[in-house]
mmCIF file of C-alpha atoms and ligand atoms in Angstrom:
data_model
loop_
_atom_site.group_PDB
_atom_site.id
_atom_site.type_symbol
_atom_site.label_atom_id
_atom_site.label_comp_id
_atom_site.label_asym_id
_atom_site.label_seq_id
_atom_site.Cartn_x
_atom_site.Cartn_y
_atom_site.Cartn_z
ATOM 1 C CA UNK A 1 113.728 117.856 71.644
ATOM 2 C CA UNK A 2 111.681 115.415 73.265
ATOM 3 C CA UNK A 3 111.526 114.995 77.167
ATOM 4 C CA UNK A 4 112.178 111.910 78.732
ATOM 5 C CA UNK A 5 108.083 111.210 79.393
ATOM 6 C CA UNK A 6 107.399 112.532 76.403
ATOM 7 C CA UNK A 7 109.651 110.097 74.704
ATOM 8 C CA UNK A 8 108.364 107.052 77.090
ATOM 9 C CA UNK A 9 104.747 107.996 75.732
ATOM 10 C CA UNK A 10 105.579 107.920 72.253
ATOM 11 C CA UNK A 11 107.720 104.641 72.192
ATOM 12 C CA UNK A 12 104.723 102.982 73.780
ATOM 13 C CA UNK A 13 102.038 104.662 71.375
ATOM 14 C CA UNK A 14 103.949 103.830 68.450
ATOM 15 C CA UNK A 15 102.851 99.847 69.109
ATOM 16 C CA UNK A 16 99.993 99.922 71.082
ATOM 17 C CA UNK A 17 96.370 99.073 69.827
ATOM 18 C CA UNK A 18 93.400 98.822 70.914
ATOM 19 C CA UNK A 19 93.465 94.496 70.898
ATOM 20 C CA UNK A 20 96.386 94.994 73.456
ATOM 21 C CA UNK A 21 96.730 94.383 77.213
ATOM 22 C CA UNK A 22 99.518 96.524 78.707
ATOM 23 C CA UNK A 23 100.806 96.941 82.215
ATOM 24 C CA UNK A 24 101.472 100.630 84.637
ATOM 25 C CA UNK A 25 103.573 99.563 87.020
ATOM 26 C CA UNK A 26 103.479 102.355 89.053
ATOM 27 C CA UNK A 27 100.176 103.714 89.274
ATOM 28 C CA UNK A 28 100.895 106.713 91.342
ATOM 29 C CA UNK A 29 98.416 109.806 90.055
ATOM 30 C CA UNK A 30 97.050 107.775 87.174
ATOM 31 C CA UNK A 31 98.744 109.725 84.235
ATOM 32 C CA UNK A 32 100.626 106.655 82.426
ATOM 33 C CA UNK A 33 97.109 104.570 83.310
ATOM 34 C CA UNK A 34 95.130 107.018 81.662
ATOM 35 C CA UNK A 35 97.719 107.643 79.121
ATOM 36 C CA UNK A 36 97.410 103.627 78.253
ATOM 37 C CA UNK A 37 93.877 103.333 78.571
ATOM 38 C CA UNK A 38 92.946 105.389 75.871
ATOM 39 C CA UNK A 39 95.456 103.519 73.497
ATOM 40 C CA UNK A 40 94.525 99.522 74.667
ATOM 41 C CA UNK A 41 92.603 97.545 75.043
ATOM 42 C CA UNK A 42 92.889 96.517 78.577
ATOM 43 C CA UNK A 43 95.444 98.276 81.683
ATOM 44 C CA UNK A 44 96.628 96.805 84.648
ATOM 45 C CA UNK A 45 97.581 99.362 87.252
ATOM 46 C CA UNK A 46 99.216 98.517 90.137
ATOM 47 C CA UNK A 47 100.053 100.781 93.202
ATOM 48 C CA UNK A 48 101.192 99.799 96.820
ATOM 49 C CA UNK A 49 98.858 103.312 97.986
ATOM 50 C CA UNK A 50 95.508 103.323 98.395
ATOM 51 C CA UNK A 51 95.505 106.876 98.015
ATOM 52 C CA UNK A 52 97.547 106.167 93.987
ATOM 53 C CA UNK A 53 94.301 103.932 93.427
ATOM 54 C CA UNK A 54 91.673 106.777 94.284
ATOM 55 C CA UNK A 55 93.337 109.782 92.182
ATOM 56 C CA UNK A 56 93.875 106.994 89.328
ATOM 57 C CA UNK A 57 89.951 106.043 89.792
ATOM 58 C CA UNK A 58 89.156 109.507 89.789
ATOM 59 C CA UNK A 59 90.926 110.536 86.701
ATOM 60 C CA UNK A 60 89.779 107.961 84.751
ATOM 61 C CA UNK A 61 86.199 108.162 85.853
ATOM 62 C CA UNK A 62 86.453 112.081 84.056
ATOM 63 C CA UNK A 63 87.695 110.331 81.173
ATOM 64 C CA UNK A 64 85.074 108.273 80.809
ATOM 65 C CA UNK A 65 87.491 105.400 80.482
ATOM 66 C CA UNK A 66 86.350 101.905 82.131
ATOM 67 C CA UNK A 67 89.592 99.765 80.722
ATOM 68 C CA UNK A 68 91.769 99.878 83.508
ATOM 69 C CA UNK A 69 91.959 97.701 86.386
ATOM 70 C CA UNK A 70 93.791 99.268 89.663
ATOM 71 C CA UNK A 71 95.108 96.723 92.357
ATOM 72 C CA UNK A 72 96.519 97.368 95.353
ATOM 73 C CA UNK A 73 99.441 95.502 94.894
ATOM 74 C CA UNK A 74 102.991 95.795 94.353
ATOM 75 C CA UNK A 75 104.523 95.095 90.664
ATOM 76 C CA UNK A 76 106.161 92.184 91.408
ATOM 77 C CA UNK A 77 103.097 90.470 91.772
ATOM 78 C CA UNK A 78 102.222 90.663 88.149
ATOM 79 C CA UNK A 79 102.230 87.345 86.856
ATOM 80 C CA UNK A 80 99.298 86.768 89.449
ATOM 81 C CA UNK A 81 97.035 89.020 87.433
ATOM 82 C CA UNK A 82 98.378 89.484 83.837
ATOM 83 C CA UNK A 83 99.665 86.914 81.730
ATOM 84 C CA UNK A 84 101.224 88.228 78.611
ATOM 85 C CA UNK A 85 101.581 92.476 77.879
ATOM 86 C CA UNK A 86 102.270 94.279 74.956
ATOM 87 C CA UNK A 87 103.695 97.219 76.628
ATOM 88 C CA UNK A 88 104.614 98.310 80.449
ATOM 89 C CA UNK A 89 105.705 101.733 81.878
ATOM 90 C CA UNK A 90 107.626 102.474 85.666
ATOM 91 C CA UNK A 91 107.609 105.645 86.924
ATOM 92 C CA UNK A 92 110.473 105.028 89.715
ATOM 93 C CA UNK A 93 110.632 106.846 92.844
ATOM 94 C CA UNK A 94 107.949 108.040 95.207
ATOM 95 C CA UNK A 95 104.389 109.972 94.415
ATOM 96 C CA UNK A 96 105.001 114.167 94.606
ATOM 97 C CA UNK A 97 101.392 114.846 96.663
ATOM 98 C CA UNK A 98 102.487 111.894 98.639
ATOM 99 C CA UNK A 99 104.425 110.378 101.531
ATOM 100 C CA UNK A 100 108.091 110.154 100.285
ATOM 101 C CA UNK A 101 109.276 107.506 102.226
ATOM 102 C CA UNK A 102 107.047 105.386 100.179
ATOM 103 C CA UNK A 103 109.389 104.748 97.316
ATOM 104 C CA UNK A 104 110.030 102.088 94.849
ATOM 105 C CA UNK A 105 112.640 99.364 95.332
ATOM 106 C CA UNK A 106 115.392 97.830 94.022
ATOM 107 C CA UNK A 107 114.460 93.881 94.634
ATOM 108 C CA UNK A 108 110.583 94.829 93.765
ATOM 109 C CA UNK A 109 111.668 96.481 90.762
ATOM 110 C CA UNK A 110 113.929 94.130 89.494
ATOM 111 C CA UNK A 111 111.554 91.651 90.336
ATOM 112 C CA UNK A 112 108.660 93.223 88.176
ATOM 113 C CA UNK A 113 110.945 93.753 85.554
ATOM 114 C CA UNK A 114 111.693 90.252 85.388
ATOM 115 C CA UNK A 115 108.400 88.966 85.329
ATOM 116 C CA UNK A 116 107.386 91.519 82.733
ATOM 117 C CA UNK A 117 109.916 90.990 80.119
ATOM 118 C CA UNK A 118 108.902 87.348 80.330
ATOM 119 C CA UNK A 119 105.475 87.818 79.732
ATOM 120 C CA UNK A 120 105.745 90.430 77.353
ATOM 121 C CA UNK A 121 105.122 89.879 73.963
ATOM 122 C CA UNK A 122 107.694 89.788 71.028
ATOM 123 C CA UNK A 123 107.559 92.836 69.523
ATOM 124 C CA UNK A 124 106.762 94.674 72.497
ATOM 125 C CA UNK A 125 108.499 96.924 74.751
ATOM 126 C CA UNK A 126 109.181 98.406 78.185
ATOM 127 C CA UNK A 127 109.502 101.769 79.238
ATOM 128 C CA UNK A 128 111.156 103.053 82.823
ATOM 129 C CA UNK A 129 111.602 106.414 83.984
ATOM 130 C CA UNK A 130 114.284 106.410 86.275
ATOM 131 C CA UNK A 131 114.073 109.543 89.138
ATOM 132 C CA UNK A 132 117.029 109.284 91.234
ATOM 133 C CA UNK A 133 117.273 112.637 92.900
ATOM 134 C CA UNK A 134 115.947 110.898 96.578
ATOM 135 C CA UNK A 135 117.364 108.547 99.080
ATOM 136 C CA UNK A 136 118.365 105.509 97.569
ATOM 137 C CA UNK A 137 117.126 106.533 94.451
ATOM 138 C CA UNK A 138 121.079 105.901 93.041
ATOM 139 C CA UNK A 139 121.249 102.449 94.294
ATOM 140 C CA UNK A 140 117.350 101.444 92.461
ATOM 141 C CA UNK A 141 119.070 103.068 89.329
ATOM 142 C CA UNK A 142 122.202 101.284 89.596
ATOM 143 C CA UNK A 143 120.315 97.960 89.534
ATOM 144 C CA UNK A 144 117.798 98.445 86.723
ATOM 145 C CA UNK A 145 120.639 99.756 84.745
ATOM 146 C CA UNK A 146 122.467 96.526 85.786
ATOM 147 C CA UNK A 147 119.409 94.424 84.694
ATOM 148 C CA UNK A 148 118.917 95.924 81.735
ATOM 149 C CA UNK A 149 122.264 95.926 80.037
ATOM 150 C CA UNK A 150 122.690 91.855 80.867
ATOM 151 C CA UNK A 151 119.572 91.503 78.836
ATOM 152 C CA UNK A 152 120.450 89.219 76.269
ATOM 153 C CA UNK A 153 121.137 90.757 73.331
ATOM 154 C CA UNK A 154 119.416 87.562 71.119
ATOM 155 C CA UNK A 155 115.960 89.047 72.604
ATOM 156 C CA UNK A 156 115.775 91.781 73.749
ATOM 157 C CA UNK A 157 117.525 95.270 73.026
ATOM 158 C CA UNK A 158 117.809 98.164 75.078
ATOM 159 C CA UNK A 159 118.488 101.990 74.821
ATOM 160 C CA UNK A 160 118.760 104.921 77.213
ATOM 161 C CA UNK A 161 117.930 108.483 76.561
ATOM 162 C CA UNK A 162 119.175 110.884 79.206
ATOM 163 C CA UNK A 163 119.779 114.832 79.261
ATOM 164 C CA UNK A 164 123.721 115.405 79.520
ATOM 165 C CA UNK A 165 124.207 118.597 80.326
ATOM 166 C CA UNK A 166 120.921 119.563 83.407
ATOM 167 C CA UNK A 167 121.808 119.646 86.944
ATOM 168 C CA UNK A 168 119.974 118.106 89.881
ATOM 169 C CA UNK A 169 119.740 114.822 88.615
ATOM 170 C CA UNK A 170 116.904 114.958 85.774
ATOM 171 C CA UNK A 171 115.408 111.554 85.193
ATOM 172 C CA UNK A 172 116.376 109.620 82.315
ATOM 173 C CA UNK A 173 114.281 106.808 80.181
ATOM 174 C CA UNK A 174 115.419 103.406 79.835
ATOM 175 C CA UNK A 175 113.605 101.473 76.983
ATOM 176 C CA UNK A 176 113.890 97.992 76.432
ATOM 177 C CA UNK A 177 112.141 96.073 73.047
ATOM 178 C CA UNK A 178 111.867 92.423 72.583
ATOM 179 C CA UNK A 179 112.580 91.396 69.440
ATOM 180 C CA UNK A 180 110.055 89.384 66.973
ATOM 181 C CA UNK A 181 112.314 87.077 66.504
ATOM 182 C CA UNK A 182 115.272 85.800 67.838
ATOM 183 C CA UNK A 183 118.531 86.580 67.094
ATOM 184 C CA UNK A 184 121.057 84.114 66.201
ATOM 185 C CA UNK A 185 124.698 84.768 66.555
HETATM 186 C C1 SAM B 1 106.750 108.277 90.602
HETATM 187 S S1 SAM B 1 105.287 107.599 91.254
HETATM 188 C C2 SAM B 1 104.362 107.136 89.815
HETATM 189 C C3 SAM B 1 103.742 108.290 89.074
HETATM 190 C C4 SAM B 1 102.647 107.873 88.138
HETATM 191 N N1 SAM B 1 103.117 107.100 87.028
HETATM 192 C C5 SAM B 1 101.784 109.034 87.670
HETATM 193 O O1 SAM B 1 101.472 109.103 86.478
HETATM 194 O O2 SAM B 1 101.387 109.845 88.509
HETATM 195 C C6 SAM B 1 105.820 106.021 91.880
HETATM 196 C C7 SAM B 1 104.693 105.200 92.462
HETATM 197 O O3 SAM B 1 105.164 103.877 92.676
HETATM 198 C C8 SAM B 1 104.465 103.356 93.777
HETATM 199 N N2 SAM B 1 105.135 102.146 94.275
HETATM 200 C C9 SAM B 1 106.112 101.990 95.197
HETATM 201 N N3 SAM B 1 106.441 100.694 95.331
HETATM 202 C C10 SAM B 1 105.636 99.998 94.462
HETATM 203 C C11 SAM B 1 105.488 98.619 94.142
HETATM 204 N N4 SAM B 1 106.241 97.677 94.720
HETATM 205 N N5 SAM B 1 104.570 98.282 93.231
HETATM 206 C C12 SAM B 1 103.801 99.224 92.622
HETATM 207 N N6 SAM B 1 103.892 100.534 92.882
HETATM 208 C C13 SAM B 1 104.802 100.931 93.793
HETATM 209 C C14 SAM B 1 104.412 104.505 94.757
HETATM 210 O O4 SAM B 1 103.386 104.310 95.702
HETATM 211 C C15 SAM B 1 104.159 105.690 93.802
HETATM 212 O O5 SAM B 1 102.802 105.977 93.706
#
C-alpha cells in the first residue's frame, strides 16, 4: 500500500506537465520542490527559513534543475507572486534538521489554502500532508480539516487517506481537486 507522501506525489504527477506552474508551499528541505520541478514547468517555493531556501537551492543545483523559484516568504503571500497553479503541496509542521518552534500555522495555512484553491486551475488539485504529532499540531489539523470539508461540493471535492490502525500519530494526506466544470445541483 501506498504511504501517505507517496500517495501526495502520485496524485500530483498524475496531472502535472511540463506547460504547468505549480506551487510548494512549504519548502522546508526541498524534496516536494525538486519533486515538482522535474514534472513542470515552473515551481514556486516558499519557506519562512532562510536555512529551507539554501538546502532547497542546494538540492536542486545537483539536479541540475533551474525551474524553481524559492522566496522567503510565507504561503499566504501567494497571490503576490503566482497567479493561477495547476497543482500545490503542504508539508505541515516544522523542518526535522531544524528549529521546531518554527512551525506552520493555522491562520497562515488556512490563509494559503484559500488563496490557492482560488487561483488554482479547474482540473487541478491540492495536496496537504498533515503531521500533527507536535504542539499545536492538533489544533492546525482541526482547521484544515474544517476548511476542507466546507469546500463546496459544486467545485471542488475532497478526500482523505489516513493509516487506521499506527500509533503515534502518523500523518495523513488530505487531497482536494477542483472540478472542470461546475456542478449543478
Ligand atoms: C514539514 S516542513 C516541509 C518539508 C518539505 N516539504 C521537504 O520536502 O523537506 C514545514 C516547513 O514549513 C515552513 N513554514 C512554516 N511556516 C510557513 C509559512 N507561513 N509559509 C511557508 N512555509 C512555512 C517551515 O519553515 C518548514 O520548513
Amino acid at each position: 500500500m501506498k504511504r501517505p507522501l507517496e500517495m501526495a506525489h502520485d496524485f500530483l504527477a498524475e496531472i502535472v506537465t511540463k506547460k504547468d506552474i505549480v506551487v510548494d508551499a512549504t519548502m522546508g528541505n526541498g524534496h516536494d520542490t525538486l519533486f515538482l520541478a522535474k514534472l513542470a514547468k515552473q515551481v514556486y517555493a516558499f519557506d519562512i527559513q532562510e536555512q529551507a531556501l539554501e538546502k532547497t537551492q542546494e538540492r536542486l543545483d545537483q539536479a541540475g534543475m533551474t525551474n524553481a523559484q524559492l522566496i522567503l516568504q510565507g504561503h499566504e503571500t501567494l497571490d503576490q507572486f503566482v497567479t493561477e497553479a495547476k497543482v500545490g503541496i503542504f508539508n505541515l509542521g516544522y523542518l526535522p534538521s531544524a528549529d521546531k518552534s518554527v512551525i506552520t500555522q493555522p491562520q497562515t495555512t488556512i490563509e494559503a489554502l484559500e488563496k490557492l484553491c482560488h487561483l488554482l486551475v479547474k482540473g487541478g488539485r491540492i495536496a496537504i500532508m498533515i503531521y500533527y504529532g507536535h504542539e499545536g499540531g492538533d489544533t492546525e489539523r482541526d482547521a484544515v480539516l474544517d476548511f476542507v470539508s466546507q469546500l463546496n461540493q459544486q467545485e471542488y471535492t475532497a478526500t482523505i487517506y489516513r493509516t487506521l490502525n499506527q500509533v503515534n500519530n502518523p500523518p495523513f494526506l488530505v487531497m482536494i481537486e477542483k472540478l472542470e466544470r461546475y456542478r449543478h445541483g
